[in-house]
PDB file of C-alpha atoms and ligand atoms in Angstrom:
ATOM      1  CA  MET A   9     -12.415 -10.042   0.223  1.00  0.00           C
ATOM      2  CA  GLU A  10     -14.523  -6.324  -0.101  1.00  0.00           C
ATOM      3  CA  ARG A  11     -17.919  -6.209   1.838  1.00  0.00           C
ATOM      4  CA  THR A  12     -21.208  -4.927   0.254  1.00  0.00           C
ATOM      5  CA  PHE A  13     -24.373  -4.106   1.130  1.00  0.00           C
ATOM      6  CA  VAL A  14     -27.577  -5.367  -0.266  1.00  0.00           C
ATOM      7  CA  MET A  15     -31.430  -4.509   0.226  1.00  0.00           C
ATOM      8  CA  ILE A  16     -34.312  -6.149  -1.866  1.00  0.00           C
ATOM      9  CA  LYS A  17     -36.775  -3.654  -1.818  1.00  0.00           C
ATOM     10  CA  PRO A  18     -40.684  -4.135  -1.286  1.00  0.00           C
ATOM     11  CA  ASP A  19     -41.440  -4.940  -4.641  1.00  0.00           C
ATOM     12  CA  GLY A  20     -38.399  -7.966  -4.766  1.00  0.00           C
ATOM     13  CA  VAL A  21     -39.729  -9.205  -1.424  1.00  0.00           C
ATOM     14  CA  GLY A  22     -43.805  -9.008  -2.672  1.00  0.00           C
ATOM     15  CA  ARG A  23     -42.857 -10.372  -5.647  1.00  0.00           C
ATOM     16  CA  GLY A  24     -41.645 -13.353  -4.741  1.00  0.00           C
ATOM     17  CA  LEU A  25     -38.273 -12.970  -5.761  1.00  0.00           C
ATOM     18  CA  VAL A  26     -35.944 -12.868  -3.010  1.00  0.00           C
ATOM     19  CA  GLY A  27     -34.745 -16.388  -3.471  1.00  0.00           C
ATOM     20  CA  GLU A  28     -33.853 -15.424  -7.003  1.00  0.00           C
ATOM     21  CA  CYS A  29     -31.540 -12.490  -6.030  1.00  0.00           C
ATOM     22  CA  LEU A  30     -29.802 -14.734  -2.994  1.00  0.00           C
ATOM     23  CA  ARG A  31     -29.243 -17.635  -6.066  1.00  0.00           C
ATOM     24  CA  ARG A  32     -27.670 -14.822  -8.476  1.00  0.00           C
ATOM     25  CA  TYR A  33     -26.023 -13.496  -5.660  1.00  0.00           C
ATOM     26  CA  GLU A  34     -24.491 -17.161  -4.533  1.00  0.00           C
ATOM     27  CA  ASN A  35     -23.874 -18.075  -7.843  1.00  0.00           C
ATOM     28  CA  ARG A  36     -21.459 -15.158  -8.560  1.00  0.00           C
ATOM     29  CA  GLY A  37     -19.241 -16.433  -5.792  1.00  0.00           C
ATOM     30  CA  LEU A  38     -20.613 -14.017  -3.504  1.00  0.00           C
ATOM     31  CA  LYS A  39     -20.608 -15.003   0.406  1.00  0.00           C
ATOM     32  CA  LEU A  40     -23.870 -14.453   2.370  1.00  0.00           C
ATOM     33  CA  ILE A  41     -22.276 -12.745   5.529  1.00  0.00           C
ATOM     34  CA  ALA A  42     -25.283 -10.805   7.340  1.00  0.00           C
ATOM     35  CA  LEU A  43     -29.162 -11.367   6.501  1.00  0.00           C
ATOM     36  CA  LYS A  44     -32.258  -9.538   7.854  1.00  0.00           C
ATOM     37  CA  MET A  45     -36.036  -9.037   7.181  1.00  0.00           C
ATOM     38  CA  GLN A  46     -37.402  -5.696   7.986  1.00  0.00           C
ATOM     39  CA  GLN A  47     -40.276  -3.120   6.885  1.00  0.00           C
ATOM     40  CA  LEU A  48     -38.191   0.489   7.544  1.00  0.00           C
ATOM     41  CA  SER A  49     -39.620   2.805   9.468  1.00  0.00           C
ATOM     42  CA  SER A  50     -39.698   6.521   7.779  1.00  0.00           C
ATOM     43  CA  GLU A  51     -36.375   7.114  10.369  1.00  0.00           C
ATOM     44  CA  GLN A  52     -34.399   4.011   9.269  1.00  0.00           C
ATOM     45  CA  ALA A  53     -35.522   5.560   5.202  1.00  0.00           C
ATOM     46  CA  GLU A  54     -34.694   8.862   5.535  1.00  0.00           C
ATOM     47  CA  ARG A  55     -31.405   8.504   7.020  1.00  0.00           C
ATOM     48  CA  HIS A  56     -30.427   5.687   4.202  1.00  0.00           C
ATOM     49  CA  TYR A  57     -32.256   7.646   1.470  1.00  0.00           C
ATOM     50  CA  GLY A  58     -30.412  11.116   3.092  1.00  0.00           C
ATOM     51  CA  GLU A  59     -28.632  12.261   0.378  1.00  0.00           C
ATOM     52  CA  HIS A  60     -31.431  12.365  -2.048  1.00  0.00           C
ATOM     53  CA  LYS A  61     -33.671  15.064   0.419  1.00  0.00           C
ATOM     54  CA  GLY A  62     -34.354  17.558  -1.455  1.00  0.00           C
ATOM     55  CA  LYS A  63     -35.165  15.450  -4.879  1.00  0.00           C
ATOM     56  CA  SER A  64     -38.130  15.261  -7.105  1.00  0.00           C
ATOM     57  CA  PHE A  65     -38.543  11.577  -6.413  1.00  0.00           C
ATOM     58  CA  TYR A  66     -37.675  11.507  -2.336  1.00  0.00           C
ATOM     59  CA  GLU A  67     -41.017  11.353  -0.467  1.00  0.00           C
ATOM     60  CA  GLU A  68     -42.022   9.006  -3.433  1.00  0.00           C
ATOM     61  CA  LEU A  69     -39.143   6.677  -2.296  1.00  0.00           C
ATOM     62  CA  VAL A  70     -39.541   6.413   1.605  1.00  0.00           C
ATOM     63  CA  ALA A  71     -43.019   6.370   0.792  1.00  0.00           C
ATOM     64  CA  PHE A  72     -42.088   3.185  -1.545  1.00  0.00           C
ATOM     65  CA  ILE A  73     -39.401   1.903   0.602  1.00  0.00           C
ATOM     66  CA  THR A  74     -41.024   1.732   3.980  1.00  0.00           C
ATOM     67  CA  SER A  75     -44.676  -0.008   2.431  1.00  0.00           C
ATOM     68  CA  GLY A  76     -43.859  -3.483   2.524  1.00  0.00           C
ATOM     69  CA  PRO A  77     -41.269  -5.581   4.041  1.00  0.00           C
ATOM     70  CA  THR A  78     -37.324  -5.414   3.252  1.00  0.00           C
ATOM     71  CA  VAL A  79     -34.451  -7.818   3.307  1.00  0.00           C
ATOM     72  CA  GLN A  80     -30.936  -6.641   4.057  1.00  0.00           C
ATOM     73  CA  LEU A  81     -27.802  -8.379   3.292  1.00  0.00           C
ATOM     74  CA  VAL A  82     -23.795  -7.811   3.760  1.00  0.00           C
ATOM     75  CA  LEU A  83     -22.122  -9.772   1.000  1.00  0.00           C
ATOM     76  CA  GLU A  84     -18.247 -10.269   1.015  1.00  0.00           C
ATOM     77  CA  GLY A  85     -16.203 -11.092  -1.896  1.00  0.00           C
ATOM     78  CA  LYS A  86     -13.822 -10.158  -4.563  1.00  0.00           C
ATOM     79  CA  ASP A  87     -14.378  -6.567  -5.624  1.00  0.00           C
ATOM     80  CA  ALA A  88     -18.044  -7.003  -4.041  1.00  0.00           C
ATOM     81  CA  ILE A  89     -19.369  -3.555  -4.709  1.00  0.00           C
ATOM     82  CA  ALA A  90     -18.467  -3.450  -7.912  1.00  0.00           C
ATOM     83  CA  GLN A  91     -19.926  -7.259  -9.234  1.00  0.00           C
ATOM     84  CA  VAL A  92     -23.051  -6.137  -7.221  1.00  0.00           C
ATOM     85  CA  ARG A  93     -23.401  -3.163  -8.785  1.00  0.00           C
ATOM     86  CA  LYS A  94     -22.545  -5.067 -12.730  1.00  0.00           C
ATOM     87  CA  MET A  95     -25.417  -8.083 -11.133  1.00  0.00           C
ATOM     88  CA  HIS A  96     -28.350  -5.687 -10.697  1.00  0.00           C
ATOM     89  CA  GLY A  97     -27.749  -3.152 -14.354  1.00  0.00           C
ATOM     90  CA  ALA A  98     -28.798   0.529 -14.593  1.00  0.00           C
ATOM     91  CA  THR A  99     -30.960   2.340 -11.811  1.00  0.00           C
ATOM     92  CA  ASN A 100     -34.048   2.573 -14.880  1.00  0.00           C
ATOM     93  CA  CYS A 101     -34.974  -0.953 -15.532  1.00  0.00           C
ATOM     94  CA  LEU A 102     -35.696   0.389 -19.320  1.00  0.00           C
ATOM     95  CA  ASP A 103     -32.197   1.041 -19.214  1.00  0.00           C
ATOM     96  CA  ALA A 104     -30.891  -2.217 -17.649  1.00  0.00           C
ATOM     97  CA  ALA A 105     -29.048  -4.786 -19.437  1.00  0.00           C
ATOM     98  CA  VAL A 106     -30.788  -8.356 -20.133  1.00  0.00           C
ATOM     99  CA  GLY A 107     -29.320 -10.276 -18.043  1.00  0.00           C
ATOM    100  CA  THR A 108     -29.114  -8.217 -15.053  1.00  0.00           C
ATOM    101  CA  ILE A 109     -31.381  -8.230 -12.126  1.00  0.00           C
ATOM    102  CA  ARG A 110     -33.182  -4.823 -12.672  1.00  0.00           C
ATOM    103  CA  GLY A 111     -32.816  -6.236 -16.736  1.00  0.00           C
ATOM    104  CA  ASP A 112     -34.766  -9.459 -16.763  1.00  0.00           C
ATOM    105  CA  LEU A 113     -37.084  -8.749 -13.603  1.00  0.00           C
ATOM    106  CA  GLY A 114     -37.338  -5.085 -12.267  1.00  0.00           C
ATOM    107  CA  LEU A 115     -40.073  -2.305 -13.947  1.00  0.00           C
ATOM    108  CA  SER A 116     -39.374   0.765 -13.672  1.00  0.00           C
ATOM    109  CA  ASN A 117     -36.944   3.707 -11.909  1.00  0.00           C
ATOM    110  CA  GLN A 118     -38.854   3.139  -8.501  1.00  0.00           C
ATOM    111  CA  LYS A 119     -39.683  -0.223  -8.911  1.00  0.00           C
ATOM    112  CA  ASN A 120     -35.940  -1.654  -9.247  1.00  0.00           C
ATOM    113  CA  LEU A 121     -36.052  -4.533  -6.877  1.00  0.00           C
ATOM    114  CA  VAL A 122     -32.720  -3.783  -5.138  1.00  0.00           C
ATOM    115  CA  HIS A 123     -30.661  -1.245  -3.763  1.00  0.00           C
ATOM    116  CA  ALA A 124     -26.722  -1.693  -3.944  1.00  0.00           C
ATOM    117  CA  SER A 125     -23.904   0.383  -2.480  1.00  0.00           C
ATOM    118  CA  ASP A 126     -21.915   2.362  -4.906  1.00  0.00           C
ATOM    119  CA  GLY A 127     -18.717   2.251  -2.925  1.00  0.00           C
ATOM    120  CA  PRO A 128     -16.419   1.573   0.097  1.00  0.00           C
ATOM    121  CA  GLU A 129     -17.582   4.409   1.803  1.00  0.00           C
ATOM    122  CA  THR A 130     -21.496   4.134   1.250  1.00  0.00           C
ATOM    123  CA  ALA A 131     -21.014   0.433   1.999  1.00  0.00           C
ATOM    124  CA  GLN A 132     -19.387   0.911   5.435  1.00  0.00           C
ATOM    125  CA  ARG A 133     -22.057   3.134   6.385  1.00  0.00           C
ATOM    126  CA  GLU A 134     -24.872   1.347   5.107  1.00  0.00           C
ATOM    127  CA  ILE A 135     -23.380  -2.122   6.456  1.00  0.00           C
ATOM    128  CA  ALA A 136     -23.677  -0.071  10.186  1.00  0.00           C
ATOM    129  CA  LEU A 137     -27.135   1.615   9.258  1.00  0.00           C
ATOM    130  CA  TYR A 138     -28.466  -2.287   9.708  1.00  0.00           C
ATOM    131  CA  PHE A 139     -26.113  -4.651  11.184  1.00  0.00           C
ATOM    132  CA  THR A 140     -24.075  -4.744  14.175  1.00  0.00           C
ATOM    133  CA  GLU A 141     -20.760  -6.272  14.054  1.00  0.00           C
ATOM    134  CA  ASP A 142     -21.856  -9.279  15.999  1.00  0.00           C
ATOM    135  CA  GLU A 143     -24.630  -9.737  13.081  1.00  0.00           C
ATOM    136  CA  ILE A 144     -21.943 -10.443  10.765  1.00  0.00           C
ATOM    137  CA  VAL A 145     -20.819 -14.297  10.324  1.00  0.00           C
ATOM    138  CA  SER A 146     -17.146 -14.840   9.688  1.00  0.00           C
ATOM    139  CA  TYR A 147     -17.195 -18.223   8.059  1.00  0.00           C
ATOM    140  CA  GLU A 148     -15.229 -19.981   5.072  1.00  0.00           C
ATOM    141  CA  LEU A 149     -16.597 -21.416   2.264  1.00  0.00           C
ATOM    142  CA  PRO A 150     -15.412 -25.069   1.236  1.00  0.00           C
ATOM    143  CA  VAL A 151     -15.024 -23.239  -2.366  1.00  0.00           C
ATOM    144  CA  ALA A 152     -13.267 -20.010  -1.027  1.00  0.00           C
ATOM    145  CA  SER A 153      -9.567 -20.896  -3.237  1.00  0.00           C
ATOM    146  CA  TRP A 154     -11.739 -20.757  -6.446  1.00  0.00           C
ATOM    147  CA  LEU A 155     -13.079 -16.934  -5.392  1.00  0.00           C
ATOM    148  CA  GLN A 156     -10.298 -15.054  -4.995  1.00  0.00           C
TER     149      GLN A 156
HETATM  150  P1  CMP B  27     -31.159   2.839  -5.251  1.00  0.00           P
HETATM  151  O1  CMP B  27     -30.178   2.860  -5.689  1.00  0.00           O
HETATM  152  O2  CMP B  27     -32.178   2.418  -4.059  1.00  0.00           O
HETATM  153  O3  CMP B  27     -30.842   4.357  -4.812  1.00  0.00           O
HETATM  154  C1  CMP B  27     -31.769   5.392  -4.487  1.00  0.00           C
HETATM  155  C2  CMP B  27     -33.188   5.042  -5.531  1.00  0.00           C
HETATM  156  O4  CMP B  27     -34.215   6.339  -5.746  1.00  0.00           O
HETATM  157  C3  CMP B  27     -32.924   4.517  -6.797  1.00  0.00           C
HETATM  158  O5  CMP B  27     -32.965   3.398  -6.502  1.00  0.00           O
HETATM  159  C4  CMP B  27     -34.310   4.384  -7.877  1.00  0.00           C
HETATM  160  O6  CMP B  27     -35.790   3.499  -6.803  1.00  0.00           O
HETATM  161  C5  CMP B  27     -34.775   5.677  -6.589  1.00  0.00           C
HETATM  162  N1  CMP B  27     -34.741   6.902  -7.950  1.00  0.00           N
HETATM  163  C6  CMP B  27     -33.796   6.879  -8.225  1.00  0.00           C
HETATM  164  N2  CMP B  27     -34.102   8.287  -9.426  1.00  0.00           N
HETATM  165  C7  CMP B  27     -35.775   8.024  -9.868  1.00  0.00           C
HETATM  166  C8  CMP B  27     -36.400   8.941 -10.420  1.00  0.00           C
HETATM  167  N3  CMP B  27     -36.320   9.516 -11.014  1.00  0.00           N
HETATM  168  N4  CMP B  27     -38.050   8.556 -10.231  1.00  0.00           N
HETATM  169  C9  CMP B  27     -38.495   7.467  -8.789  1.00  0.00           C
HETATM  170  N5  CMP B  27     -37.593   6.964  -8.116  1.00  0.00           N
HETATM  171  C10 CMP B  27     -36.194   7.584  -8.330  1.00  0.00           C
END
């Protein structure tokens, strides 16, 4: 079982799409093992998106991600990182396939509703940015044997 980090961005919260995103992850068979809501500080945003520093959209990205509340999740499941990235679709919503969160609901490159880790090391780093180990809950889903 693999863990991944997801953030529902200010446009997702502001448009009332938190429940829609959670419904899709749960329906896919991913297990929600941590969840919180917070408005990010500039320092948190810079820590999160440090790899994009220097890119043309970096300042705008930090301004956008700190502009309103966000929701942080840790999801667990078989191939969770790849599953969630598939569910999110291409970064630019205009290129995202219909049936993905961004393809169905998103608007642009920046207002793309959701962020997810792109690999195991990123997942570990991003989970640790937002959650302590004791905020991550360990439990068995009754349907677990169907999700392997
Ligand atoms: P995310 O998965 O959160 O990771 C980095 C974010 O930068 C990405 O989603 C986009 O929202 C944003 N991004 C990437 N490219 C651009 C761009 N050309 N213009 C604006 N935002 C971008």
